[in-house]
Backbone as ProteinMPNN parsed JSONL, in Angstrom:
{"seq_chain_A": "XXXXXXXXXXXXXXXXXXXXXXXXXXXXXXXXXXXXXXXXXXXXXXXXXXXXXXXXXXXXXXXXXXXXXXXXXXXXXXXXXXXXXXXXXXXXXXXXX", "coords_chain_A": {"N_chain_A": [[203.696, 163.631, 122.114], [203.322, 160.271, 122.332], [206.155, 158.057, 123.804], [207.413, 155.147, 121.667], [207.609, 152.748, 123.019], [205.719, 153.354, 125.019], [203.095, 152.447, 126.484], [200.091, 152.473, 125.151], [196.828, 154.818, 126.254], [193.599, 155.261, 127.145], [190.249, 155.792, 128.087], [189.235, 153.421, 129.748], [191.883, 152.392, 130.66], [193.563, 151.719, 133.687], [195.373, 153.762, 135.442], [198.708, 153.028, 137.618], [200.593, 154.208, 140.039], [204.359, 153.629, 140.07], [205.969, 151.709, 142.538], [208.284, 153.326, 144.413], [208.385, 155.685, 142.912], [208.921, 159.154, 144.054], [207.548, 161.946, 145.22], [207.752, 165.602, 145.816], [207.152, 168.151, 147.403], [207.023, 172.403, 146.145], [207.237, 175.378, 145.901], [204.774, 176.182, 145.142], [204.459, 173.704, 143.276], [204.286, 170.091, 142.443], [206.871, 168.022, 142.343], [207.811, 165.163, 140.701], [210.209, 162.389, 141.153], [211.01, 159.74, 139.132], [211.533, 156.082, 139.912], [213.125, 154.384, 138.026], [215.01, 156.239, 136.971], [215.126, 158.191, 137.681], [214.664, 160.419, 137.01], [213.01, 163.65, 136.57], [209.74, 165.43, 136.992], [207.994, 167.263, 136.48], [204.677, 168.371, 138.236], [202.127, 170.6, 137.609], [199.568, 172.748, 137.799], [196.407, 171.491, 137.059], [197.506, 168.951, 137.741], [198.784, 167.831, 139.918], [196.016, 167.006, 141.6], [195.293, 165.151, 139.561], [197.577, 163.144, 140.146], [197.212, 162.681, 142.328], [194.743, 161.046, 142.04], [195.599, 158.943, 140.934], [195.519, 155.121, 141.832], [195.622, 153.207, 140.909], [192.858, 151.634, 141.186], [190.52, 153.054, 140.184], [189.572, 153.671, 136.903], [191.255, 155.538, 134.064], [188.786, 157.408, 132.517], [187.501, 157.153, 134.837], [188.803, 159.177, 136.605], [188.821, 161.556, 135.552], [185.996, 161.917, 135.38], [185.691, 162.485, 138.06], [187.511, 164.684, 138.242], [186.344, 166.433, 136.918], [183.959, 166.586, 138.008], [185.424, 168.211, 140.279], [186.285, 170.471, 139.451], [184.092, 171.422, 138.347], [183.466, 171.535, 135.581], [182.694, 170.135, 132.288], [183.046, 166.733, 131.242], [183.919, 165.944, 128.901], [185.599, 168.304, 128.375], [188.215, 168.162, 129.748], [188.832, 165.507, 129.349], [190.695, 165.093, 127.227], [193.006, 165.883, 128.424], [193.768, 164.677, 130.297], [193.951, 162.179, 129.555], [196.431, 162.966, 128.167], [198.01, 163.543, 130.053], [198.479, 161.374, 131.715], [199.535, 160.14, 130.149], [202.016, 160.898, 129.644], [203.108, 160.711, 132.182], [203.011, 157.922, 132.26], [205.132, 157.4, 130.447], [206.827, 158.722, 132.091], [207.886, 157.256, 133.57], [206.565, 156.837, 135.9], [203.955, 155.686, 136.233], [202.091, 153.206, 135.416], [200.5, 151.31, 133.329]], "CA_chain_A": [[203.385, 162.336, 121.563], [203.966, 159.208, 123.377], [207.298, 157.382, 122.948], [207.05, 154.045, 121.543], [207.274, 151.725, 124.035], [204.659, 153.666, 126.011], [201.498, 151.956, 126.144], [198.319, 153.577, 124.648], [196.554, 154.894, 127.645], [192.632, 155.507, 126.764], [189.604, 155.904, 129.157], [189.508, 152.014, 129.917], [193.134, 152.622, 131.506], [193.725, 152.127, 134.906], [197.019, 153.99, 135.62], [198.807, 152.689, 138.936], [201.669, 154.336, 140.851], [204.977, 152.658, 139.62], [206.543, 151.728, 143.597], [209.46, 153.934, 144.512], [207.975, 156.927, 142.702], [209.12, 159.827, 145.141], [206.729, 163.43, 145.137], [207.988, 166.607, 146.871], [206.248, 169.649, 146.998], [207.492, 173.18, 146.541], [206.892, 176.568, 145.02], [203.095, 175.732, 144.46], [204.467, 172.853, 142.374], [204.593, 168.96, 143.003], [207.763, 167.134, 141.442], [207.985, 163.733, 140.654], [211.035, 161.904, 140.105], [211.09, 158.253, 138.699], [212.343, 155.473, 140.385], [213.821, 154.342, 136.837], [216.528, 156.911, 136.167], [215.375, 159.784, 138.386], [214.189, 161.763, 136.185], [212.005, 165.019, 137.298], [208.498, 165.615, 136.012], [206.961, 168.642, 137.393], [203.475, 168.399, 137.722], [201.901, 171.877, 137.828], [198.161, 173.165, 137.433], [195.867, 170.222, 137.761], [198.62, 167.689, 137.27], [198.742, 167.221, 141.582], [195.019, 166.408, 141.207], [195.613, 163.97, 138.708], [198.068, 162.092, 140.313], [196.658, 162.026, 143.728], [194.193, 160.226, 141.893], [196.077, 157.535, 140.268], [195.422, 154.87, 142.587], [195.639, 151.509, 140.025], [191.765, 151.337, 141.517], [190.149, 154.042, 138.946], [190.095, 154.409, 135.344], [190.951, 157.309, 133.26], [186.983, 157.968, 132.831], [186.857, 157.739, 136.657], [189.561, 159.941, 137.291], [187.684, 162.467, 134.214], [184.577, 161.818, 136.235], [185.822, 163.193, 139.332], [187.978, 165.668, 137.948], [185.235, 166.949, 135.991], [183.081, 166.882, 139.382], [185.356, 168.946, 141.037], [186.409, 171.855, 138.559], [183.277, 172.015, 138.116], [183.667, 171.42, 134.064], [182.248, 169.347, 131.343], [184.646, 165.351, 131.369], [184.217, 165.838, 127.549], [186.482, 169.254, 128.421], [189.277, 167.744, 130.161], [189.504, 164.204, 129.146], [192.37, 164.819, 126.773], [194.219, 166.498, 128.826], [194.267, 164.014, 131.372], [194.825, 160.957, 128.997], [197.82, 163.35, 127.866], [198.944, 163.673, 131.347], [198.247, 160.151, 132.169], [200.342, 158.888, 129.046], [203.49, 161.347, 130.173], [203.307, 159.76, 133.596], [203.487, 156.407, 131.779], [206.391, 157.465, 129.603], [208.289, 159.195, 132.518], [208.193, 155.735, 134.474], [206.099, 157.13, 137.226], [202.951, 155.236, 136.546], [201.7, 152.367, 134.655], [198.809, 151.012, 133.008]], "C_chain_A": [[204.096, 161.269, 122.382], [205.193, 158.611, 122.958], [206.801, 155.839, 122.233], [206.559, 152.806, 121.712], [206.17, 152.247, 124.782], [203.768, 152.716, 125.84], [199.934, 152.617, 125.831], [197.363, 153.602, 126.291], [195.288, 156.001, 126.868], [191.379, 155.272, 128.122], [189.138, 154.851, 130.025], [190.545, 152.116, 131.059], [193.089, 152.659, 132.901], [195.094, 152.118, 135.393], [197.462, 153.223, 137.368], [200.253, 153.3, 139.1], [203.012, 153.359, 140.421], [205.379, 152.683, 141.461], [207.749, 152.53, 143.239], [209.451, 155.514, 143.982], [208.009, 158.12, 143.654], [208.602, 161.283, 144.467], [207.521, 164.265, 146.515], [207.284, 167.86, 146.541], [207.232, 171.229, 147.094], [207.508, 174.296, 145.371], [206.256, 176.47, 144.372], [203.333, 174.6, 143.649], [205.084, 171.445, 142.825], [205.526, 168.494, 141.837], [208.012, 165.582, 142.019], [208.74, 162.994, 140.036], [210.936, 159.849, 139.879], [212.094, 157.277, 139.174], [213.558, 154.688, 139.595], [215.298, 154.777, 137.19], [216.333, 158.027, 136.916], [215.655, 160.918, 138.153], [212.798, 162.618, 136.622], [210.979, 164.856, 136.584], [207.618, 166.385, 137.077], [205.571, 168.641, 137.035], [203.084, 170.127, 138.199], [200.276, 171.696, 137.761], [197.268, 171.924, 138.108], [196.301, 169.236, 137.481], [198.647, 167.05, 138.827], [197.708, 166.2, 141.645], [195.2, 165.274, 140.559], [196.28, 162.727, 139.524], [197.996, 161.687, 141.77], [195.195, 161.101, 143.27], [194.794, 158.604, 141.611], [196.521, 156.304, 141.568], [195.647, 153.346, 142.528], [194.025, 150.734, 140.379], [190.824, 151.522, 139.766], [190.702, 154.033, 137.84], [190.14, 155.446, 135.025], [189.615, 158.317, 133.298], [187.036, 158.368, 134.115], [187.751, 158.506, 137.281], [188.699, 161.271, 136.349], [186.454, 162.768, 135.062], [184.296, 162.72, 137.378], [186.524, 164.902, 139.112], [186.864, 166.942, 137.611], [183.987, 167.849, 137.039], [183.645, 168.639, 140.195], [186.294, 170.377, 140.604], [185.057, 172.439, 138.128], [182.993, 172.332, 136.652], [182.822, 170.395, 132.979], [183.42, 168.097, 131.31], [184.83, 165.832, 129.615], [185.645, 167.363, 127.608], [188.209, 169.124, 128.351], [189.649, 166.528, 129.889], [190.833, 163.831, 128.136], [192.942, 164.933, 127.259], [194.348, 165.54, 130.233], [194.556, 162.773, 130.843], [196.119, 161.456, 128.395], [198.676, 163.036, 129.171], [199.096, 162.422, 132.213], [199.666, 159.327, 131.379], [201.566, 159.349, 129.675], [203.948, 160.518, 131.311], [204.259, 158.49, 133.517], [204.859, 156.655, 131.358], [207.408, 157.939, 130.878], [208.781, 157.678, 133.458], [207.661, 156.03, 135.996], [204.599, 156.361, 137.698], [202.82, 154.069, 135.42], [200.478, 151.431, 134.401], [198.736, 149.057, 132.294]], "O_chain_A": [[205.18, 161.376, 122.955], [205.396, 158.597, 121.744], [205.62, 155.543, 122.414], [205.733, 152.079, 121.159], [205.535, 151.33, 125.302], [203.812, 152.131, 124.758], [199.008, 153.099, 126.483], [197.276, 152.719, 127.144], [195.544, 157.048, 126.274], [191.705, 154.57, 129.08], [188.62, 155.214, 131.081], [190.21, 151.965, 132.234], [192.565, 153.653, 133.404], [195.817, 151.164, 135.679], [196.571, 152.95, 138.173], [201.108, 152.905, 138.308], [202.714, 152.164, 140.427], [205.087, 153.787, 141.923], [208.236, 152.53, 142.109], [210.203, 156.391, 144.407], [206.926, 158.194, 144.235], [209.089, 161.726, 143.427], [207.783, 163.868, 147.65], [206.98, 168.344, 145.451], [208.087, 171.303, 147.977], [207.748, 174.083, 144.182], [206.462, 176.538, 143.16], [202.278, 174.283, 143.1], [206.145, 171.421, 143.448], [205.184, 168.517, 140.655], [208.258, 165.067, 143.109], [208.569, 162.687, 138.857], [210.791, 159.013, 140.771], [213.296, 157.447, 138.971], [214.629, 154.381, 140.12], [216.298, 154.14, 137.519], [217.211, 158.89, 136.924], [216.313, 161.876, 138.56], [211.729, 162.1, 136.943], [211.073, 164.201, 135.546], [206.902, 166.135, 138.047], [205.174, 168.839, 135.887], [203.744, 170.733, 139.042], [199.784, 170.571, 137.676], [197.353, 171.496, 139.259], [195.574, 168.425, 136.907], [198.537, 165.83, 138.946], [197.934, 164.992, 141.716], [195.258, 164.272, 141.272], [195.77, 161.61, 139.604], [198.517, 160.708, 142.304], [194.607, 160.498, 144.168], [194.434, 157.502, 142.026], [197.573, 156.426, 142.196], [195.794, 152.521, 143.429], [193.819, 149.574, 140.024], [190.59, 150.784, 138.809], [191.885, 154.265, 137.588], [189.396, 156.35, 135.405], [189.424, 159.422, 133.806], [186.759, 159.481, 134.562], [187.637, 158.621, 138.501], [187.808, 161.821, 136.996], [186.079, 163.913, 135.317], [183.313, 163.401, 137.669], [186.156, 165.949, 139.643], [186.76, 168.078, 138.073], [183.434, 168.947, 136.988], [183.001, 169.638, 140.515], [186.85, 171.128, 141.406], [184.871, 173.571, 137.682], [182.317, 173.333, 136.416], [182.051, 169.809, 133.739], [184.608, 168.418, 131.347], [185.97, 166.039, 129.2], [186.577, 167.28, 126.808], [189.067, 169.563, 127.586], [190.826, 166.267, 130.135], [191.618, 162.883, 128.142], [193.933, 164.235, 127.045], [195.114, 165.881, 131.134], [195.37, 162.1, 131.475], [196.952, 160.607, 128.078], [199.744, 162.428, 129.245], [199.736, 162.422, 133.265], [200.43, 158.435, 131.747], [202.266, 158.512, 130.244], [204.95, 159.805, 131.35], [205.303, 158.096, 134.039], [205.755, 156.071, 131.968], [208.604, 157.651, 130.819], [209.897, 157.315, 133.828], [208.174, 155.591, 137.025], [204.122, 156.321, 138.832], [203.612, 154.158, 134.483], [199.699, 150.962, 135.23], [197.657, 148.555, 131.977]]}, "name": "protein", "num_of_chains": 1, "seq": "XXXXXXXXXXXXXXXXXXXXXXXXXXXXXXXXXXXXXXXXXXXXXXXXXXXXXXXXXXXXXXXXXXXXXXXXXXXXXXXXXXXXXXXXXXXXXXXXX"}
């Protein structure tokens, strides 16, 4: 569940990169710590995906859209799970909408 302050982040949303946000890759898994407080947030599975989308161009939908495209899935499948993984983002201070 989101924290408080988060901001509701729905298919409208267009997340953007916070600056300073630093990704490293390693043992199949991309970590991302926050320029904030530099705090970790391991993305795993299709969490990379995700946030090689987030571009502050694309909305949620159009990240869903593509996603959707290229799993080869239904958007109605995955669209929670990428406005979940969208909102975490928000909350860890790695992206913002």
């Amino acid at each position: 569940m989101a924290d408080v302050d988060t901001p509701t982040v729905d298919g409208s949303s267009v997340p953007r990169r916070v600056v300073g946000a630093v990704q490293a890759e390693g043992d199949g898994e991309r970590g991302l710590l926050s320029p904030a407080d530099f705090g970790y947030f391991g993305a795993e599975g299709p969490g990379p995906d995700v946030w090689a989308l987030v571009d502050g161009e694309r909305s949620v939908d159009a990240l869903v859209a593509e996603l959707a495209g290229s799993y080869d899935v239904a958007a109605e499948e995955i669209s929670g799970d990428v406005v979940d993984f969208v909102t975490a983002l928000v909350a860890a201070g790695l992206a913002e909408v």
